[in-house]
XYZ file of N, CA, C and O in Angstrom:
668
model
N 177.440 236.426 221.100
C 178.421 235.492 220.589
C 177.987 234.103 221.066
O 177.771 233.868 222.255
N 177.876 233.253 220.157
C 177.754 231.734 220.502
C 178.850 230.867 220.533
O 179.334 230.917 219.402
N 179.383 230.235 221.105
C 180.706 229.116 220.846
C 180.378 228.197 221.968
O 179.819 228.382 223.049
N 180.932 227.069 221.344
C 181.032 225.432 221.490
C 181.878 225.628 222.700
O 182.553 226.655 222.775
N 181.909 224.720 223.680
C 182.712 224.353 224.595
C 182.513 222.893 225.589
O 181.435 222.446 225.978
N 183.742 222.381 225.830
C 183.767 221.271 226.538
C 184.041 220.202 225.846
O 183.682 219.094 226.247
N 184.870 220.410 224.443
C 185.464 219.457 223.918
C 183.926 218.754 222.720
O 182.829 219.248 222.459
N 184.344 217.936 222.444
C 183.626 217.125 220.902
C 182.467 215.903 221.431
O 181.532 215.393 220.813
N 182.890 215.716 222.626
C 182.005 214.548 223.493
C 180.943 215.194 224.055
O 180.216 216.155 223.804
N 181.134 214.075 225.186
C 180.008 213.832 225.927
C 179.866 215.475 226.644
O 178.772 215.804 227.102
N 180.916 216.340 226.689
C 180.987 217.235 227.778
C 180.425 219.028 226.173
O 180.613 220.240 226.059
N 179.921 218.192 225.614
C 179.863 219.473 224.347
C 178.665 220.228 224.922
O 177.873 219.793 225.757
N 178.663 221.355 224.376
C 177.686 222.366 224.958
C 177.531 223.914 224.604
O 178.595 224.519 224.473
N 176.687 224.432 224.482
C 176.391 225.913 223.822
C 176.591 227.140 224.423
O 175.574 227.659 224.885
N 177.458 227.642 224.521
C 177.456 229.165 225.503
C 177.331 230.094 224.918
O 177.894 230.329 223.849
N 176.617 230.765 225.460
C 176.358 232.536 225.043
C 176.841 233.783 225.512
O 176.601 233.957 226.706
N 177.538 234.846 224.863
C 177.670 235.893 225.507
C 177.296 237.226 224.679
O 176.872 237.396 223.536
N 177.557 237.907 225.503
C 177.418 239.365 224.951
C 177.835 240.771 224.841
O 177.156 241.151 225.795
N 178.390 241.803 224.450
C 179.201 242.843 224.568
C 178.128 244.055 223.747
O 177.300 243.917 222.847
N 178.599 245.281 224.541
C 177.867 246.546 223.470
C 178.587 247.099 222.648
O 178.348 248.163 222.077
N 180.404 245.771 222.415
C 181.361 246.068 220.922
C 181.721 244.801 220.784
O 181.929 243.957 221.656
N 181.786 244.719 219.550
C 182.347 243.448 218.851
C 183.842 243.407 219.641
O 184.621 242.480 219.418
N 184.093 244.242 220.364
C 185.707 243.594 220.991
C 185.182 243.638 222.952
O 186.013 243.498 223.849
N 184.207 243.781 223.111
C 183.780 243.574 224.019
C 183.815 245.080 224.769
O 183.816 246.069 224.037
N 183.850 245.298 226.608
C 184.116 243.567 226.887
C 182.527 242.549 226.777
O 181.392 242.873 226.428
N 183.081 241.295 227.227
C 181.889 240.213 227.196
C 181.216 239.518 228.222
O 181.978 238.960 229.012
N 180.317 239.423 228.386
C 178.935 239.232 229.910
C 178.687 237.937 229.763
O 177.796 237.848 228.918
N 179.112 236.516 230.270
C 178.799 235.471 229.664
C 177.290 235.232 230.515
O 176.861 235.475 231.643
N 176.896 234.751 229.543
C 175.028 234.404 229.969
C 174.991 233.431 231.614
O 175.686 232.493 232.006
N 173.935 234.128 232.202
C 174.020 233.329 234.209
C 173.445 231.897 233.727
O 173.432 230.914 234.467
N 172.919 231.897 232.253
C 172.447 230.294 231.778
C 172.977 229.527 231.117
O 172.504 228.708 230.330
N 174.382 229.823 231.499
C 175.585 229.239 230.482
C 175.519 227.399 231.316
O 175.458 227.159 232.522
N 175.562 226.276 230.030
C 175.524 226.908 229.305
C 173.816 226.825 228.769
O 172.971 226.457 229.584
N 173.512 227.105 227.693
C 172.096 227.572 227.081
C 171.445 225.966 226.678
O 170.296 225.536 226.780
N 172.975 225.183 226.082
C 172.218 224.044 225.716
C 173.227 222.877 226.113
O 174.408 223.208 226.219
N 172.893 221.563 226.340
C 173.874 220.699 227.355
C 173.481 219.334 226.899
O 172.287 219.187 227.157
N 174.015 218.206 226.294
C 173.193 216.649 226.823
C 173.979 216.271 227.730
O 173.633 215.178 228.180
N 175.205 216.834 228.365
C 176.313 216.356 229.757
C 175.149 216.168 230.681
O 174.270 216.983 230.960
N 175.328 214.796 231.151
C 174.750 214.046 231.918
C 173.509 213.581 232.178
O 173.063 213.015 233.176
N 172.861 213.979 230.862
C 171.398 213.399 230.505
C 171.260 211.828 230.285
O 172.220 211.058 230.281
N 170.544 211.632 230.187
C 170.209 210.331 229.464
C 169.513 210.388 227.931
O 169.161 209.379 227.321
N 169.333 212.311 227.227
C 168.958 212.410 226.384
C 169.269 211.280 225.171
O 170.397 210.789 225.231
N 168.645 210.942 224.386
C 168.844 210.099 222.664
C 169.812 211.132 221.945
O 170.429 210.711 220.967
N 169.973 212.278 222.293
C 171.159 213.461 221.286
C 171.547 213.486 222.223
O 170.902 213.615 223.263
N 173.381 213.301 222.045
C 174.467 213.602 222.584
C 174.917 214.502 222.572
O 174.196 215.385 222.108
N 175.799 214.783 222.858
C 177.573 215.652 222.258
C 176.667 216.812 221.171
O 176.811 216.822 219.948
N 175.788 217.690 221.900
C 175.251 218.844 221.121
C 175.953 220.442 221.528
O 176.103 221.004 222.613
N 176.297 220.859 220.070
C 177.110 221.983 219.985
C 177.308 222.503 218.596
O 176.679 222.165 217.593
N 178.203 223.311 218.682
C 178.556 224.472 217.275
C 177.562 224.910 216.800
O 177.458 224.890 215.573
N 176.581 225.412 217.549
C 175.323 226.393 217.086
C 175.450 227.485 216.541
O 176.498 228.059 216.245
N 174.548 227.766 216.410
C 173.936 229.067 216.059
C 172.689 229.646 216.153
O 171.873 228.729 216.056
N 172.103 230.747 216.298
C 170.995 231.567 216.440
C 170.265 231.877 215.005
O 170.772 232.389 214.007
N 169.347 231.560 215.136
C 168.319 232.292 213.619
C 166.881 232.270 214.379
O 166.444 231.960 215.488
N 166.335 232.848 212.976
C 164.645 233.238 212.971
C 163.791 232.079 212.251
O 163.779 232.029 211.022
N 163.063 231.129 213.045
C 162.016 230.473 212.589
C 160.874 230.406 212.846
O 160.541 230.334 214.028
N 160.049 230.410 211.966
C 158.463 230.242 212.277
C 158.107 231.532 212.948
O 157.187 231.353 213.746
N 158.564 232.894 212.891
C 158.265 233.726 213.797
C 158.788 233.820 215.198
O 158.307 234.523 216.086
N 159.689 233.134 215.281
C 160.638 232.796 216.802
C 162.107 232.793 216.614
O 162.680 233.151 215.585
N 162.652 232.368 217.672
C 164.231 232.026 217.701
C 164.630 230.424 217.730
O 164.289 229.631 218.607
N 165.281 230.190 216.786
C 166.031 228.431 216.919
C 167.148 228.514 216.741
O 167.875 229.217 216.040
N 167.295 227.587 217.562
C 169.228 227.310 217.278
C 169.623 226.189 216.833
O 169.226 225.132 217.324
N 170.407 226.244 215.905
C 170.331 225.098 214.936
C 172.121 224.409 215.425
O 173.133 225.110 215.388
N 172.099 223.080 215.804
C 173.564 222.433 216.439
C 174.137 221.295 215.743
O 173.914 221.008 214.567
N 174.737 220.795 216.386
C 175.553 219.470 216.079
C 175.343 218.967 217.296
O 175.184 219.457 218.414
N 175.387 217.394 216.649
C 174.903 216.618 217.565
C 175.007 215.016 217.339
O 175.606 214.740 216.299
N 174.602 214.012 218.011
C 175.109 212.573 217.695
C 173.676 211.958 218.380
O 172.943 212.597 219.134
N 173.447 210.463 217.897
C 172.231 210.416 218.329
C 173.114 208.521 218.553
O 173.255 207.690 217.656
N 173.479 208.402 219.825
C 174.317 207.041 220.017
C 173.144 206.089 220.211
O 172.056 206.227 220.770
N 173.771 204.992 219.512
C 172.869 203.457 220.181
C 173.939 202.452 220.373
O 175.152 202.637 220.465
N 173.082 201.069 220.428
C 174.206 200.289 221.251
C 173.940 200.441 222.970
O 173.414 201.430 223.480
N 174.420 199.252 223.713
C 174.080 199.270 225.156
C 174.982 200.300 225.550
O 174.396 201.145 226.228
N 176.403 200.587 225.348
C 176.833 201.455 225.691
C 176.629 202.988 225.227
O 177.381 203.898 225.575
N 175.641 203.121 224.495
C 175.398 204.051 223.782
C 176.793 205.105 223.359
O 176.624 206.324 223.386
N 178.065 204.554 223.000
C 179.391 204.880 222.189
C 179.336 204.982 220.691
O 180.399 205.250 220.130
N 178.436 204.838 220.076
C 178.080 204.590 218.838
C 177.492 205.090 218.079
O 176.397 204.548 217.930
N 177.712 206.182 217.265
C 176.615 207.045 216.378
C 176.828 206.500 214.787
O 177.712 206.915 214.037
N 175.817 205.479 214.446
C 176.213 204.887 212.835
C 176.075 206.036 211.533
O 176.687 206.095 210.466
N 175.090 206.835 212.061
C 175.073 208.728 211.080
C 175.899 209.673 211.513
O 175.895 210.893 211.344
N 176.584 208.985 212.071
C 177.990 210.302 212.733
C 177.305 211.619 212.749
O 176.118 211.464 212.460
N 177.570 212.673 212.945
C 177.101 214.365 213.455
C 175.785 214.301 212.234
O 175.573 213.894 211.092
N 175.130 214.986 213.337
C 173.547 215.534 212.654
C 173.634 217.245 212.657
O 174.535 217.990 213.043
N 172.411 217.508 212.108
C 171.903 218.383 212.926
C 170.819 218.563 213.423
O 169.836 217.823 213.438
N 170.959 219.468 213.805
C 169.538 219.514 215.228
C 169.297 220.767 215.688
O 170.090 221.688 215.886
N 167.586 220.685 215.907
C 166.779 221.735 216.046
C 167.121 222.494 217.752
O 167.839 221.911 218.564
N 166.645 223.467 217.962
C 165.856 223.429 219.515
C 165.155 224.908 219.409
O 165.680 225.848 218.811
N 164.191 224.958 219.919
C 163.747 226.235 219.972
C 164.566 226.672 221.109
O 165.397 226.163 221.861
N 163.648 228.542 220.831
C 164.379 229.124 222.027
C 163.744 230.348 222.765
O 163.531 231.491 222.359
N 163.491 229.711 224.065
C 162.989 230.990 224.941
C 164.124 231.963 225.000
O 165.273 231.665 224.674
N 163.723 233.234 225.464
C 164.311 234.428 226.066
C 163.730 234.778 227.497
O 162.611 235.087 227.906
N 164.755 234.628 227.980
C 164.352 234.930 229.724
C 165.338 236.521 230.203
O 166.401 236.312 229.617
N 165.408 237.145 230.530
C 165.646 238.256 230.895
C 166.993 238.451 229.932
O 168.213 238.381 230.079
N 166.117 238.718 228.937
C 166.643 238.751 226.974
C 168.278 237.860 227.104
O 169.373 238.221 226.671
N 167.983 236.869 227.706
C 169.647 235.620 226.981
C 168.497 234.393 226.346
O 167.274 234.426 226.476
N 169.128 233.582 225.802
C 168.656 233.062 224.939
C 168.520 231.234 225.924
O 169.498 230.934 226.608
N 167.507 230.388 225.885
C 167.321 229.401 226.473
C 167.023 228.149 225.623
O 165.864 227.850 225.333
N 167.791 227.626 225.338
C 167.293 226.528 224.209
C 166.703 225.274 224.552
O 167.295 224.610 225.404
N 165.288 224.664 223.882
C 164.629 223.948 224.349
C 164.629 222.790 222.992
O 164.044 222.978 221.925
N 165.425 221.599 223.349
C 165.769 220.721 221.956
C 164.085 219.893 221.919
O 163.284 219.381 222.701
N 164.204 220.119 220.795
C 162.422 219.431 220.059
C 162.756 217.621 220.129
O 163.558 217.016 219.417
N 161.972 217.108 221.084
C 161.850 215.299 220.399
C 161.543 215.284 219.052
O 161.192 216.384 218.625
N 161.561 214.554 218.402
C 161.295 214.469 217.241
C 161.059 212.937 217.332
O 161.896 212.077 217.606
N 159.182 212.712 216.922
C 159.016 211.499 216.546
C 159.843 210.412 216.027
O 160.636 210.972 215.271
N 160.150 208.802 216.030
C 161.337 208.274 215.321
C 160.666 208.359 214.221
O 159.461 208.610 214.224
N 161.229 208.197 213.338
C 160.910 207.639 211.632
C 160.426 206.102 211.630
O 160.690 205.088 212.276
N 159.795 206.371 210.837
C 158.462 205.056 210.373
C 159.627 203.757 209.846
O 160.656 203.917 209.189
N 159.248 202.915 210.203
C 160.469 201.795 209.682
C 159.727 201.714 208.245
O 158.511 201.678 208.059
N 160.560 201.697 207.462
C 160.259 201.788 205.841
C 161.028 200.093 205.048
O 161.999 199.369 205.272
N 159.992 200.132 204.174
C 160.048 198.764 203.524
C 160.316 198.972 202.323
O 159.290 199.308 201.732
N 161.683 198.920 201.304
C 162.190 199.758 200.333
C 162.289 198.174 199.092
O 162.901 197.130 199.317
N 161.639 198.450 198.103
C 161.795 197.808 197.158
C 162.486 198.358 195.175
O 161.858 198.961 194.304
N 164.129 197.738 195.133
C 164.305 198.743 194.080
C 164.536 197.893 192.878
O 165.328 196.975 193.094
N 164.183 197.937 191.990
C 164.574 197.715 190.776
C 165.888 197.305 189.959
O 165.892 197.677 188.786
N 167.287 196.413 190.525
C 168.332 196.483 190.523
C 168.892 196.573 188.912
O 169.903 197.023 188.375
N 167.690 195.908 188.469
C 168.222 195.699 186.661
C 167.615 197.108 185.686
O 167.746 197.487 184.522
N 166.900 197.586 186.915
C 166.739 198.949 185.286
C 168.004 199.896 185.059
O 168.932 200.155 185.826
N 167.754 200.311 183.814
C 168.988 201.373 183.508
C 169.155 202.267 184.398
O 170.309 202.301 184.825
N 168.314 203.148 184.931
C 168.213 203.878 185.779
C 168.312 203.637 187.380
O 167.678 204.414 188.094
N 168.992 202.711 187.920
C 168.988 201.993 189.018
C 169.661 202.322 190.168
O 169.442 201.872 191.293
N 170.542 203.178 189.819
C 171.585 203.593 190.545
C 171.556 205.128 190.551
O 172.135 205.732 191.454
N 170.884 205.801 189.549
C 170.743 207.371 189.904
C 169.827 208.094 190.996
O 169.759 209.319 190.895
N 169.049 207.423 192.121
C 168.804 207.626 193.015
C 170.115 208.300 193.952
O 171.179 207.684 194.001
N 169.952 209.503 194.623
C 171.103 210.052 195.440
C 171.019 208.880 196.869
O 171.588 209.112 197.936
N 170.545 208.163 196.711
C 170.495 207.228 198.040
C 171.369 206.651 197.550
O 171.618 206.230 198.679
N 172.306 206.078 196.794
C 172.972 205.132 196.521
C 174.173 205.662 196.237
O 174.332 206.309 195.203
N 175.432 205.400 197.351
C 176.663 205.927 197.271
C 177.913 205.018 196.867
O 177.696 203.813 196.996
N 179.112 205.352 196.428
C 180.156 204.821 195.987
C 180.951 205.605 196.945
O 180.445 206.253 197.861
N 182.582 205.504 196.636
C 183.313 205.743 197.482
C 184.330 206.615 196.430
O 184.655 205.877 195.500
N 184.867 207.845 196.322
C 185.155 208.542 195.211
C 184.408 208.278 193.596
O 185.360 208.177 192.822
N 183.463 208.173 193.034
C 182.808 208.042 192.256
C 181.394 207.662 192.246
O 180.860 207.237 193.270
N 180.844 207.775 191.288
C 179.450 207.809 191.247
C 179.377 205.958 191.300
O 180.388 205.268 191.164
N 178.317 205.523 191.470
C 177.662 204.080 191.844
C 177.470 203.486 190.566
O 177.722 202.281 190.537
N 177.130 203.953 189.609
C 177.046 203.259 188.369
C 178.608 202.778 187.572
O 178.985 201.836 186.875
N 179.296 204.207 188.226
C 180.576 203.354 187.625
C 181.462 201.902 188.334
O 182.166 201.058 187.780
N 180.995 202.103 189.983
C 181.316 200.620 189.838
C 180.025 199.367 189.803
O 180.147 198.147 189.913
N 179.093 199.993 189.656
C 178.067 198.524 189.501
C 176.998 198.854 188.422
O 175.819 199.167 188.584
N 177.727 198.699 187.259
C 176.611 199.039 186.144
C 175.119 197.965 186.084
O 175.107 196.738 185.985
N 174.360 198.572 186.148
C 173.026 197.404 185.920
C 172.885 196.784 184.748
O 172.889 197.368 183.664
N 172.740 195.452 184.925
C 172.320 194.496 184.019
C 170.995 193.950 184.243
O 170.260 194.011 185.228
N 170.879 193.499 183.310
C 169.096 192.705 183.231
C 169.163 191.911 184.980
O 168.473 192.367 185.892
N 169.826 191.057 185.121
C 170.010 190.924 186.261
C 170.062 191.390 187.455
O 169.836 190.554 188.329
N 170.282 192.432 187.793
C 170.698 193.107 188.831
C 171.922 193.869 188.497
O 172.291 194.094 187.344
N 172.651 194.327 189.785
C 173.765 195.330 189.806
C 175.076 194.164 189.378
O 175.217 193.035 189.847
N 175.678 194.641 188.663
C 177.041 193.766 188.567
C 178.483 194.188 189.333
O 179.347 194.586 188.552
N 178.780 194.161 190.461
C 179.840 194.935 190.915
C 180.736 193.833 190.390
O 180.593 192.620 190.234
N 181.602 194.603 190.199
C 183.250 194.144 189.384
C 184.368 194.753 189.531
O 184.671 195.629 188.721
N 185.165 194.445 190.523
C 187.069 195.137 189.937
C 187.871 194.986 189.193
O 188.708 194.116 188.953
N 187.470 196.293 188.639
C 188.601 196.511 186.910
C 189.609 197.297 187.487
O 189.827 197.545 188.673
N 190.332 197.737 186.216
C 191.308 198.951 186.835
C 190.813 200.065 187.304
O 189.947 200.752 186.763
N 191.527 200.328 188.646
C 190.608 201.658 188.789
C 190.113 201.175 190.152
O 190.276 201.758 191.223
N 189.450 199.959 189.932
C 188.287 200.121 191.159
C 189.106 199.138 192.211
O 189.632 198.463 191.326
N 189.629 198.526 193.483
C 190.190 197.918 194.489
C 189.561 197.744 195.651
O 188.672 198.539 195.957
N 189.858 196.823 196.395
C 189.182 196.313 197.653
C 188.949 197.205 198.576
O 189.548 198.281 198.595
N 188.087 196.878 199.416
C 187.596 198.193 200.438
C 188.898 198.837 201.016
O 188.787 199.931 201.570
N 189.955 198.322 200.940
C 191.444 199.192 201.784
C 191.755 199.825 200.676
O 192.983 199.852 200.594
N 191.203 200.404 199.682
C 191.972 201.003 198.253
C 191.376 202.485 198.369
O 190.541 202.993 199.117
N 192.042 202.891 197.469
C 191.550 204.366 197.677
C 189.812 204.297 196.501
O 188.937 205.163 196.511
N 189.811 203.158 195.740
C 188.617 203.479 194.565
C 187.795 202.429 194.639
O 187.236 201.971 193.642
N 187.623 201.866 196.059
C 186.706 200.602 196.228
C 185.606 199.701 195.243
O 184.871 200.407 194.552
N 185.503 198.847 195.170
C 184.598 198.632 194.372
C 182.947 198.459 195.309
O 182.082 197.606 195.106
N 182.940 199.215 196.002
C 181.703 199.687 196.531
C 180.735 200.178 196.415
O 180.911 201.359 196.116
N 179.029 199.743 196.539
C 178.419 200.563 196.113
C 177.079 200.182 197.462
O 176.541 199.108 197.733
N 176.905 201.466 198.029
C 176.061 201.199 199.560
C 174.563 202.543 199.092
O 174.384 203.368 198.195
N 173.758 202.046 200.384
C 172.757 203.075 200.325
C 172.789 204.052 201.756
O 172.930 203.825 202.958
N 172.626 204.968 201.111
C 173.001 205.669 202.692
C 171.899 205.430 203.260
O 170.816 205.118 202.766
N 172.353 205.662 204.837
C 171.287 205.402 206.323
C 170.785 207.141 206.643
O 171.166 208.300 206.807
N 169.525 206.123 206.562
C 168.705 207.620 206.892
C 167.945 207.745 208.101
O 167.076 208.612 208.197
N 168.246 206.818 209.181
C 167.637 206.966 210.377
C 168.255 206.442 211.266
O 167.833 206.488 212.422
């Protein structure tokens, strides 16, 4: 059995146990818990709500997690990820070892604002509706406009149209 514990923060974390019945009883792992960023200085935070699978011929556990910046590092602008870690077995409980992962290449994005097709990229989000309906392309560029329907960012049908963050 895998479950989350220590709350949604800083104190989140992976525990393991085990029973020879689904109603137990249950042996909680002497490596509880299996996976932790409480009191690291790790770049992934608040890692939890795992799970166990088969990759590459091995074991990974696949989590939730936050990757804060900012001096206070309080701040995750991609809110919950997910995230890798492999996983040893030490006297058969499960030991999870989270993978660094190189940063991403800073990317230099050039788009086309006036073609017809300008906005059907899935990178480009609206806020209940698709992006073309509030910023149809013109020869010019994107035209955002509030008609009926569409209202200021406090509305439920914004006239918004953003690219999502991918790093």
């Amino acid at each position: 059995m895998v479950v989350a514990e220590g709350g949604m923060d800083r104190g989140h974390a992976v525990m393991v146990a085990r029973a020879p019945r689904p109603d137990g009883p249950f042996e909680g792992c002497p490596g509880n818990p299996v996976l932790s960023a409480a009191g690291t200085g790790w770049p992934e935070q608040n890692l939890g709500r795992a799970d166990l699978g088969e990759a590459d011929g091995g074991t990974a556990l696949v989590c939730l997690g936050v990757r804060p910046v900012g001096l206070a590092k309080a701040f995750s602008p991609l809110g919950r990820g997910t995230f890798l870690a492999d996983v040893d077995w030490v006297d058969d409980w499960p030991r999870a070892r989270l993978t660094e992962l190189p940063p991403a290449p800073a990317e230099e994005v050039s788009y086309d604002l006036g073609a017809p097709d300008a906005l059907t990229n899935p990178i480009w989000i609206a806020v209940r509706q698709l992006p073309v309906a509030v910023a149809p392309p013109t020869p010019d560029g994107l035209l955002i406009r509030r008609t009926s329907g569409h209202t200021g960012l406090d509305g439920s049908r914004p006239a918004f149209v953003g690219r999502r963050q991918q790093h």
